Coordinates of N, CA and C in Angstrom, one line a residue:
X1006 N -15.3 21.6 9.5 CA -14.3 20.8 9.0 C -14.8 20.1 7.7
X1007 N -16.2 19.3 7.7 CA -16.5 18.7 6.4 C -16.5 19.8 5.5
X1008 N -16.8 21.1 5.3 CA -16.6 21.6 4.2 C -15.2 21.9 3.8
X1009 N -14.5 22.4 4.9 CA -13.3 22.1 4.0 C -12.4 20.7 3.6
X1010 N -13.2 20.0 3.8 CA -12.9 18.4 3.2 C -13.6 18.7 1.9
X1011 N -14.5 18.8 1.5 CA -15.2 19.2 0.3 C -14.5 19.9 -0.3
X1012 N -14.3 21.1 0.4 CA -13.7 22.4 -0.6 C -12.5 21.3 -1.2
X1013 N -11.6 20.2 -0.2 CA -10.4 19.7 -0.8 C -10.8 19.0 -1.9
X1014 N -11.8 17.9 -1.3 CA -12.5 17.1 -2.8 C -12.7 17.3 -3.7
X1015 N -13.2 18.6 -4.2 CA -13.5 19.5 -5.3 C -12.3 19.8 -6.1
X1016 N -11.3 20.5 -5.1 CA -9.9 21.1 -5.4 C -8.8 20.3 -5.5
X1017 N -8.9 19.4 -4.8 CA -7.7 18.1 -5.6 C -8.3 16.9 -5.7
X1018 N -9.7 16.2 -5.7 CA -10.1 14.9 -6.4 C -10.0 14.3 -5.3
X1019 N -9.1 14.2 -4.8 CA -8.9 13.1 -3.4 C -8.9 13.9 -2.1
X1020 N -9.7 13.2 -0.8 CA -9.5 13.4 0.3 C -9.5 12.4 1.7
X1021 N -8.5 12.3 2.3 CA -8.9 11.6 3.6 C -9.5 11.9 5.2
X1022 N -10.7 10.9 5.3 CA -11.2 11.4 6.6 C -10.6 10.0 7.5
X1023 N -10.5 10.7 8.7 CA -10.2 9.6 10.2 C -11.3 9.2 10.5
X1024 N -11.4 8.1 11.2 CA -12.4 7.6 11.9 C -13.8 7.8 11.3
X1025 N -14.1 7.8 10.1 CA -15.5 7.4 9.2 C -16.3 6.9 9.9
X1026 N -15.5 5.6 10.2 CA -16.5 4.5 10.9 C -15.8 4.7 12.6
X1027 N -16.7 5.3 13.2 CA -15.7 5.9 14.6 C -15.6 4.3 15.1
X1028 N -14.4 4.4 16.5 CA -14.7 3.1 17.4 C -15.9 2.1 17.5
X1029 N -16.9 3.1 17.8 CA -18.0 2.0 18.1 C -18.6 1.1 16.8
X1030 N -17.8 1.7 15.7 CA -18.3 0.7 14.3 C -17.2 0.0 14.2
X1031 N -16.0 -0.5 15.0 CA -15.0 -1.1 14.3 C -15.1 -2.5 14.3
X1032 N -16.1 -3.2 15.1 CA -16.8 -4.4 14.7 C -17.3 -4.7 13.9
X1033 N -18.0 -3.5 13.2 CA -18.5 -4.0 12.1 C -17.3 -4.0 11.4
X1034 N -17.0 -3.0 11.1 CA -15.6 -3.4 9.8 C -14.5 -4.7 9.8
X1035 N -14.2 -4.8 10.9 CA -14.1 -6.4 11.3 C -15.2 -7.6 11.0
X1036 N -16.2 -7.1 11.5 CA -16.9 -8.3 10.6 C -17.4 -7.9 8.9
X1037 N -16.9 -7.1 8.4 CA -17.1 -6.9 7.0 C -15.8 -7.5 6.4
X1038 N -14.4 -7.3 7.1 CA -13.7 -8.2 6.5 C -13.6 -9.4 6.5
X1039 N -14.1 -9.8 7.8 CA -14.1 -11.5 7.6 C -15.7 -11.9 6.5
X1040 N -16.3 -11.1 6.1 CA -17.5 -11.8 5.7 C -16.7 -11.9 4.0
X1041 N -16.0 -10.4 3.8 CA -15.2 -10.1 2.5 C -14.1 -11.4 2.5
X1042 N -14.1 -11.9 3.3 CA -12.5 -13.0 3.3 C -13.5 -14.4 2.9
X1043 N -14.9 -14.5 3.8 CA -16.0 -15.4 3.2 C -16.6 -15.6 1.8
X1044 N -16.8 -14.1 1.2 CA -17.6 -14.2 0.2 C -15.7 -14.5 -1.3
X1045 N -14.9 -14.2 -0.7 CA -13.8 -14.6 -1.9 C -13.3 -16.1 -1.6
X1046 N -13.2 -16.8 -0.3 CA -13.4 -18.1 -0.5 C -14.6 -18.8 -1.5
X1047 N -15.4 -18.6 -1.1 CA -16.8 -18.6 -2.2 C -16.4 -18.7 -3.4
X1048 N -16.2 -17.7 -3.6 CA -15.4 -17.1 -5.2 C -14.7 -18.2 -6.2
X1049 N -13.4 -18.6 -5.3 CA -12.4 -19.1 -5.9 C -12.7 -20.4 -5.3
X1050 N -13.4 -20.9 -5.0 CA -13.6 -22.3 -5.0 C -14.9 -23.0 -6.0
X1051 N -15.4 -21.6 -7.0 CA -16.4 -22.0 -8.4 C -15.3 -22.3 -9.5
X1052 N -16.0 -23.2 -10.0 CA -14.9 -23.4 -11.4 C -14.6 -22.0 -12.0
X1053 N -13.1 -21.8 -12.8 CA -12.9 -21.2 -13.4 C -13.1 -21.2 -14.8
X1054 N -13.9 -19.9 -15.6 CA -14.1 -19.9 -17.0 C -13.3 -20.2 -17.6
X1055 N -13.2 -19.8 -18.9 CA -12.1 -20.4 -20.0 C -11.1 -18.5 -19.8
X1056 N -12.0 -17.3 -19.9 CA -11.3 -16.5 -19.8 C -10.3 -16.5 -18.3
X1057 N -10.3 -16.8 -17.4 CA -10.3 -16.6 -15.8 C -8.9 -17.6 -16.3
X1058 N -8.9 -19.0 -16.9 CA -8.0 -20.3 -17.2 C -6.9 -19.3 -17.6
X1059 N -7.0 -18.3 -18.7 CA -6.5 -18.3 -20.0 C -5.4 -17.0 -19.4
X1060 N -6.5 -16.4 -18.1 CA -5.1 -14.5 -17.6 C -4.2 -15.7 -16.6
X1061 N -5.0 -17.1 -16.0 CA -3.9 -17.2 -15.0 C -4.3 -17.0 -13.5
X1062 N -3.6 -17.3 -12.6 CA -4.1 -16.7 -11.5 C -3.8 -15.5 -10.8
X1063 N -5.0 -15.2 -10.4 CA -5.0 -13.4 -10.1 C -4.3 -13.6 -8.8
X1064 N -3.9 -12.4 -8.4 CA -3.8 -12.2 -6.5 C -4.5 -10.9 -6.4
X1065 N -5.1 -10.0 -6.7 CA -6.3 -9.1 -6.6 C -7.2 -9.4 -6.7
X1066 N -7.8 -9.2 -5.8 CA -9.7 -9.7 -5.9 C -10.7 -8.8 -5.9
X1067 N -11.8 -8.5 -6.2 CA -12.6 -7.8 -6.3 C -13.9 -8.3 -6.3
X1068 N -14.5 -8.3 -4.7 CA -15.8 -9.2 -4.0 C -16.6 -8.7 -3.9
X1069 N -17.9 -8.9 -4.9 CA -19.0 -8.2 -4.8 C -19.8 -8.3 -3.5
X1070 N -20.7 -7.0 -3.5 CA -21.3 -7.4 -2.1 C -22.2 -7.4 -2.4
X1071 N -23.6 -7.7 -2.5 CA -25.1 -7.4 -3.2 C -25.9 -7.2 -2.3
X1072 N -27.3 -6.5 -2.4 CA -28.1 -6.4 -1.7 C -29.2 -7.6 -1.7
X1073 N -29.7 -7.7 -0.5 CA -29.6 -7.1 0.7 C -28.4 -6.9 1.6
X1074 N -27.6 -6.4 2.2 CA -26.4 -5.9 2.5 C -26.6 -7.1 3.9
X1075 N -25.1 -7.5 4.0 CA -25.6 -8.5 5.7 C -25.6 -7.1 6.5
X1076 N -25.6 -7.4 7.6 CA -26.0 -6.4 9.0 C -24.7 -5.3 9.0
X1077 N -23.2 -6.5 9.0 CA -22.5 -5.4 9.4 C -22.2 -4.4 8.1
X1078 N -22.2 -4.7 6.6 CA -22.0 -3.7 5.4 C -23.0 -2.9 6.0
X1079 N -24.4 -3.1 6.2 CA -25.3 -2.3 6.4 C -24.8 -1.3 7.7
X1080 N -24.3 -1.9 8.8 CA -24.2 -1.0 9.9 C -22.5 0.2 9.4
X1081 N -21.8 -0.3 9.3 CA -20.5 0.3 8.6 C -21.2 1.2 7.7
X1082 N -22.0 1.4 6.5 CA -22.2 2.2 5.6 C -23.3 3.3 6.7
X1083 N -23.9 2.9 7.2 CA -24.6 3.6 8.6 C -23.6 4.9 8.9
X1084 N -22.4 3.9 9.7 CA -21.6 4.9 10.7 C -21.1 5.8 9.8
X1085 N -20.7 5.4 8.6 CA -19.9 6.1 7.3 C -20.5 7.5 6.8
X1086 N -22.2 7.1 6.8 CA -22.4 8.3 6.1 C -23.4 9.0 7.1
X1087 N -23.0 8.9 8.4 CA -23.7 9.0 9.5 C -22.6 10.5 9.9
X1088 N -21.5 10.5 9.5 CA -20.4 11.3 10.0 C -19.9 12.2 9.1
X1089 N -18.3 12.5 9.2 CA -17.7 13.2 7.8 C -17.7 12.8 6.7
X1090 N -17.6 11.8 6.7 CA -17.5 11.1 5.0 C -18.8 11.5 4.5
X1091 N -20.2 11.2 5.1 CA -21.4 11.0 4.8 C -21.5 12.8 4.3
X1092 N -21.5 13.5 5.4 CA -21.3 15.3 5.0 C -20.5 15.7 3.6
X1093 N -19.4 15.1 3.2 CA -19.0 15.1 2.3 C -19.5 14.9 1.1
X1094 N -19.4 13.5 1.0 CA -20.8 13.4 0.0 C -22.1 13.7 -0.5
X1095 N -23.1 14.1 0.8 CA -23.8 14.7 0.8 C -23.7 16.5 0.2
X1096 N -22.3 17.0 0.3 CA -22.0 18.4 -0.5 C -21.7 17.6 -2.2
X1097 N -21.0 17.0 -2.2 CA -20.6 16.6 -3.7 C -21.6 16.1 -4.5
X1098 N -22.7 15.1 -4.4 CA -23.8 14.9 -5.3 C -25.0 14.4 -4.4
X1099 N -25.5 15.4 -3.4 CA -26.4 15.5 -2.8 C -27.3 14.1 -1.9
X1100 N -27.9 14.4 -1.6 CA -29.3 13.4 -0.7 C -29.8 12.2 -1.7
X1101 N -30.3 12.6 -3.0 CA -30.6 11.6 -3.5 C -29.3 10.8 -4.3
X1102 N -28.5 10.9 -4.0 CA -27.8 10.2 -5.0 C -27.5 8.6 -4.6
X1103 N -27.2 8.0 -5.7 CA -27.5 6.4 -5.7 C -26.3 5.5 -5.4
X1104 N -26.3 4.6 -4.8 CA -24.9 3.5 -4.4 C -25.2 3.1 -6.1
X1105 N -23.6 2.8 -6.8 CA -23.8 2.2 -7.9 C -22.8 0.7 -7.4
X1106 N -22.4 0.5 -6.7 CA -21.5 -0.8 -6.2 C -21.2 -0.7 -5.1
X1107 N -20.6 -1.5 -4.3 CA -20.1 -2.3 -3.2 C -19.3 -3.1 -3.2
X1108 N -17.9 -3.8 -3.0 CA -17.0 -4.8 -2.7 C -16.4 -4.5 -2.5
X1109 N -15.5 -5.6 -1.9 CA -14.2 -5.7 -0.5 C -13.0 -6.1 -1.7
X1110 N -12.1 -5.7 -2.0 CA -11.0 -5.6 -2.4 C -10.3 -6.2 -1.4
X1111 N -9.2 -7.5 -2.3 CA -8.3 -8.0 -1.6 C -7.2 -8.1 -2.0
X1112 N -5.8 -8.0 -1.6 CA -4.8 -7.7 -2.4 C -3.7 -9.0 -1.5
X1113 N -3.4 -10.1 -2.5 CA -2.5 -11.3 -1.8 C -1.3 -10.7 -1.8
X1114 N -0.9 -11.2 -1.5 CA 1.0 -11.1 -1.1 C 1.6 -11.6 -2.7
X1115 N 2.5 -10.5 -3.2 CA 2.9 -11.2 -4.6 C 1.7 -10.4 -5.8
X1116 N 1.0 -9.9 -5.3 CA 0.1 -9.1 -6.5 C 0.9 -7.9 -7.1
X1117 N 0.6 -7.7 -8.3 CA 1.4 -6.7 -9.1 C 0.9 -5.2 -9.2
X1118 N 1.3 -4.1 -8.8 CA 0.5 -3.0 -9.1 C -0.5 -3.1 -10.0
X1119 N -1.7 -2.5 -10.3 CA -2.1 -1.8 -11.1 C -1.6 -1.2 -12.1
X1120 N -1.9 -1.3 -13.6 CA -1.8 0.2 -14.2 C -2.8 0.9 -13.7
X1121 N -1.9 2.5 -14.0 CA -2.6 4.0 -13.3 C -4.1 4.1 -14.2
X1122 N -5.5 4.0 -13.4 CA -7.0 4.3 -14.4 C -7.5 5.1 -13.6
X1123 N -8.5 5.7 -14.0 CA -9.8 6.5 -13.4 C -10.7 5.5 -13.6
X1124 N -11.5 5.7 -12.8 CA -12.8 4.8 -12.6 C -14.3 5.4 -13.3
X1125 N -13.7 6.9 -13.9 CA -14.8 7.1 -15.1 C -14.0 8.2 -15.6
X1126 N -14.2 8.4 -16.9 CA -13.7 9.4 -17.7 C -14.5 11.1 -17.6
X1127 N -13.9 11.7 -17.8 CA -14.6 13.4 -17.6 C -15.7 13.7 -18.5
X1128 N -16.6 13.7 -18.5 CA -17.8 14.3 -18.9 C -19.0 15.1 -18.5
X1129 N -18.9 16.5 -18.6 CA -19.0 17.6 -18.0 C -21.0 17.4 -18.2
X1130 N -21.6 16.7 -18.7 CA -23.3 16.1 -18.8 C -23.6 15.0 -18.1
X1131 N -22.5 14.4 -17.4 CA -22.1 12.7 -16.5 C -22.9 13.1 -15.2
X1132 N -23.2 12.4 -14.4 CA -23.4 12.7 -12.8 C -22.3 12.2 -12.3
X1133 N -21.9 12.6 -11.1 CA -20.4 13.1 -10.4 C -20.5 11.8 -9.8
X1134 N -19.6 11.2 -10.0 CA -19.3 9.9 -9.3 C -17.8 10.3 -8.4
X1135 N -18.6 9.5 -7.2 CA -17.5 9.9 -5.7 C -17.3 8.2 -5.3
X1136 N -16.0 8.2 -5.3 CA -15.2 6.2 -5.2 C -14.9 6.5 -3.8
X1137 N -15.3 5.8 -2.7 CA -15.1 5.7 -1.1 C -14.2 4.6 -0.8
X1138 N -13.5 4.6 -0.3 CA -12.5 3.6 -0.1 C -12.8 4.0 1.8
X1139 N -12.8 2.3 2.3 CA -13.0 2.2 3.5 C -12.0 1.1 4.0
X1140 N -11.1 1.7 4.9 CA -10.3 0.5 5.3 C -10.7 -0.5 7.0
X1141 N -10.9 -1.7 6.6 CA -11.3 -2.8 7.3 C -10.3 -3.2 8.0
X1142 N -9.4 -2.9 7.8 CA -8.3 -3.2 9.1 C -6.7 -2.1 8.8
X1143 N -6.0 -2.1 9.7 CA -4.9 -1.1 9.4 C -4.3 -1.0 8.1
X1144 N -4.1 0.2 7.7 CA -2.9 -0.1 6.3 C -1.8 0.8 6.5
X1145 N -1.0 0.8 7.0 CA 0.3 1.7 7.8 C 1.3 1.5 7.0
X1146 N 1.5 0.4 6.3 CA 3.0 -0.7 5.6 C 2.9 -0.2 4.1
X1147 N 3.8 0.8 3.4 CA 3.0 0.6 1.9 C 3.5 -0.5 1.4
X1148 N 4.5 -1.3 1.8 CA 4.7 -2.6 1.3 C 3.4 -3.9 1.1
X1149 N 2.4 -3.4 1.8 CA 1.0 -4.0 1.3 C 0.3 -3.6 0.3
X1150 N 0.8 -2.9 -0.6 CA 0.2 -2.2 -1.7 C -1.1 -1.6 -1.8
X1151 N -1.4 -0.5 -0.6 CA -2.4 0.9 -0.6 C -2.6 1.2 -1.7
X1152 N -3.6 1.7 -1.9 CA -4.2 2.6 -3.4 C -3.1 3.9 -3.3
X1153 N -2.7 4.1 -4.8 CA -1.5 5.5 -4.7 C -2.6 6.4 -5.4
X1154 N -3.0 7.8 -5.2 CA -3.4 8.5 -5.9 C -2.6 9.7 -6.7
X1155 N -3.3 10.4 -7.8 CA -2.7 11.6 -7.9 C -3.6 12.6 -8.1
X1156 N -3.2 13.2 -7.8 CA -4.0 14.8 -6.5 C -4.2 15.6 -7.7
X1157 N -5.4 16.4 -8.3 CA -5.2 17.4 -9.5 C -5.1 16.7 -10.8
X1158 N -5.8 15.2 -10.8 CA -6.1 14.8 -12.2 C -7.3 14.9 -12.5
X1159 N -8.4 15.2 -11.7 CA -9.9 14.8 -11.7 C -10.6 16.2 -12.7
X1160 N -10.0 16.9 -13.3 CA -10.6 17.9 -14.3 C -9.9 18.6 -15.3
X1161 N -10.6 19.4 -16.4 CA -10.1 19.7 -17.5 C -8.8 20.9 -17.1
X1162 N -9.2 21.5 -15.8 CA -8.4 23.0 -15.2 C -7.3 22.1 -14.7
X1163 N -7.3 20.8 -14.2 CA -5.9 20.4 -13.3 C -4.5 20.2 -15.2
X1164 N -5.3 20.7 -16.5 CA -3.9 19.9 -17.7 C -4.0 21.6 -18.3
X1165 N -3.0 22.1 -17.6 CA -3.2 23.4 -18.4 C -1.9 23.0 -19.3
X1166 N -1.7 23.7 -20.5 CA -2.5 25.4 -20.3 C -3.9 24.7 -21.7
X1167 N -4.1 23.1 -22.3 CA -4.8 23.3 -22.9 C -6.7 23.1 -21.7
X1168 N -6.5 22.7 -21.2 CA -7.3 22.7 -20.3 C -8.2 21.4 -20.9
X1169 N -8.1 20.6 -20.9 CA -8.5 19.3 -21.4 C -8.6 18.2 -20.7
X1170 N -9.9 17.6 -20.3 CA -8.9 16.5 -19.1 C -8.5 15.4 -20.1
X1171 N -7.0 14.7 -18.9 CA -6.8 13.7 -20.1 C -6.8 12.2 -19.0
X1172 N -7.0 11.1 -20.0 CA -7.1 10.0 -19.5 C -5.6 9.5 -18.9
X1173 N -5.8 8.7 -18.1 CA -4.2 8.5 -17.0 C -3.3 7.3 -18.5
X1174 N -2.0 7.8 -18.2 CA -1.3 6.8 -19.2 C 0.0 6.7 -18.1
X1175 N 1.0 5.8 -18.2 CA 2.0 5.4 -17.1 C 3.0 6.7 -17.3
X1176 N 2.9 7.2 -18.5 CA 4.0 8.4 -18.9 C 3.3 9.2 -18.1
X1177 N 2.1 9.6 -18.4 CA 1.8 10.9 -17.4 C 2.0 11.3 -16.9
X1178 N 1.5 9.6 -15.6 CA 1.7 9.7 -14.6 C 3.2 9.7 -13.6
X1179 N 3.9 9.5 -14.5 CA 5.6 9.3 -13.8 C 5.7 11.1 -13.7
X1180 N 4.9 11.9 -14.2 CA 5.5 13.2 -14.6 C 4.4 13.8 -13.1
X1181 N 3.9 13.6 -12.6 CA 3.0 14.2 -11.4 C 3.1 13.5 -10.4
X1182 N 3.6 14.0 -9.0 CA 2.9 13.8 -7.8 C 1.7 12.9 -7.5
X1183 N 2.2 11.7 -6.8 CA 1.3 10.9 -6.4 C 1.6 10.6 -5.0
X1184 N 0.3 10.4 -3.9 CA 0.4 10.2 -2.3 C -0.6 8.7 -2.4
X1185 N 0.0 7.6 -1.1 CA -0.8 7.5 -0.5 C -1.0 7.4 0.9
X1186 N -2.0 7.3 1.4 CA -2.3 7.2 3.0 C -2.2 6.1 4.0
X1187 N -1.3 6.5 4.9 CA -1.8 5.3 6.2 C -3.0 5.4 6.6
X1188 N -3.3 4.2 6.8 CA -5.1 4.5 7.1 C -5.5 3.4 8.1
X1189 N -6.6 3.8 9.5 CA -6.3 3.1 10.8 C -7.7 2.3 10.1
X1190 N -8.3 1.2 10.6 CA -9.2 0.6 10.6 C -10.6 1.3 10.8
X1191 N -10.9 1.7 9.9 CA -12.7 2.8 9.8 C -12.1 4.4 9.5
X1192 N -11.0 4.1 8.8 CA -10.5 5.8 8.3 C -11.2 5.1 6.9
X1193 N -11.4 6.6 6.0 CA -11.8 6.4 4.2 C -10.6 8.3 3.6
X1194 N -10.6 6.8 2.3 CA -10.5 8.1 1.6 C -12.0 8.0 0.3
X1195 N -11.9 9.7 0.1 CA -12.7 9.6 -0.8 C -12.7 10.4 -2.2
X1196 N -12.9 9.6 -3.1 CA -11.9 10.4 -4.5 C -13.0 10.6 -5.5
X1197 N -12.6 11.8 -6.8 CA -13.9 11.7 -7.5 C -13.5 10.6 -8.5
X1198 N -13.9 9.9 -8.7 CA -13.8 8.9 -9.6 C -12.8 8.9 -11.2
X1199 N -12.5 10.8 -11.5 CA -12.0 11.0 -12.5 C -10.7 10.8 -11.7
X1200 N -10.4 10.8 -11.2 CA -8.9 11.0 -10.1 C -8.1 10.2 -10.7
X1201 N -6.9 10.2 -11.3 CA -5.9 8.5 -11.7 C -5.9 8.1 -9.7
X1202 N -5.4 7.0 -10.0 CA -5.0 5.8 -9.0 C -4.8 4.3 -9.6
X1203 N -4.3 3.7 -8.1 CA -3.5 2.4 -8.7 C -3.6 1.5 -7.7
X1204 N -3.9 0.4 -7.3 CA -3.6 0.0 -6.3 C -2.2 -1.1 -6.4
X1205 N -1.6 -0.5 -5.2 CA -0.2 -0.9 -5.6 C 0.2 -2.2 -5.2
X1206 N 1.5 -2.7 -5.2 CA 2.2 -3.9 -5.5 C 2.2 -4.3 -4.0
X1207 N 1.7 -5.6 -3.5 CA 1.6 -6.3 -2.7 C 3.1 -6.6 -2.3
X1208 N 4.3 -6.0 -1.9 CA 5.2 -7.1 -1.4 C 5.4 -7.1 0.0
X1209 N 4.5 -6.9 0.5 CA 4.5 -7.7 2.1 C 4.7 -9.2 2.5
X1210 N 3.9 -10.2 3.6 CA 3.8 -11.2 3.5 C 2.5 -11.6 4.0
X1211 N 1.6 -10.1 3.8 CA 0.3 -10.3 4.6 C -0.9 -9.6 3.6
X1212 N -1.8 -10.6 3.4 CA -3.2 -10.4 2.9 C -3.9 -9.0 3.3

């Protein structure tokens, strides 16, 4: 099964696995989001810059996690790459490849989509960057605004017939197919970084 999660990765940029972090890790992901709900209290209770004054107040957050990792990031990234996800990646840019970040994304109630970006642009001399998205508690409602992907943006072969990749613009993307997933508490998806996505419009009434 993990190779044909790979073969998909390869073939459409995005893939979702179940249970990454099986049952017996769902503690930790629970205590990764309360530490992620800790470290963005933290956050927004430092003064704000003159830039930070000047956009306004955000309702997307983006919470770094640094090393040394507390127990449960450390045990969660364990079960993660202990299983499918971990085989996956391990086919996509092998054994030595390096963590370049870490944080817990938070999306308030009343947050505004995203514009559609890739998280690196195509360069065929780059090292392959693989974006893991791990969900810390249910995401079933897309009225909580889930990441939306689109499937077949991540290379120069998905823009025929010039064969070019192109960077995500909102027109593009209105013209392609985009999914996103329900995803149970320790499910991931995992995308190649060139992939467009968005994380979408909060209009639930829950964090």
């Amino acid at each position: 099964m993990s190779q044909l999660l790979e073969d998909a990765l390869s073939r459409d940029g995005v893939v979702v696995t179940r249970a990454a972090c099986p049952e017996a890790a769902s503690a930790a992901c629970a205590a990764c989001l309360a530490a992620g709900l800790e470290g963005l209290d933290r956050k927004l209770a430092l003064p704000q810059t003159m830039a930070e004054r000047m956009r306004g107040p955000s309702l997307r957050h983006f919470v770094p996690v640094c090393p040394p990792f507390a127990p449960c990031f450390a045990a969660a990234l364990r079960a993660a790459l202990a299983g499918e996800a971990g085989a996956i990646l391990v086919a996509a840019v092998g054994r030595d490849a390096e963590l370049r970040e870490l944080q817990v994304i938070v999306s308030e109630p009343g947050a505004a989509a995203q514009d559609v970006h890739s998280d690196s642009n195509f360069d065929i001399h780059a090292p392959r960057l693989v974006t893991v998205f791990i969900a810390l508690h249910d995401l079933l409602d897309e009225r909580m605004g889930p990441t939306r992907f689109w499937p077949n943006t991540h290379a120069p072969r998905c823009f025929p017939p010039g064969g070019v990749w192109l960077a995500p613009t909102a027109s593009l993307a209105a013209e392609r197919r985009s999914v996103w997933y329900a995803l149970r508490a320790g499910d991931a998806v995992l995308m190649d970084a060139r992939t467009w996505h968005r994380g979408g419009a909060n209009t639930s009434g829950t964090r």
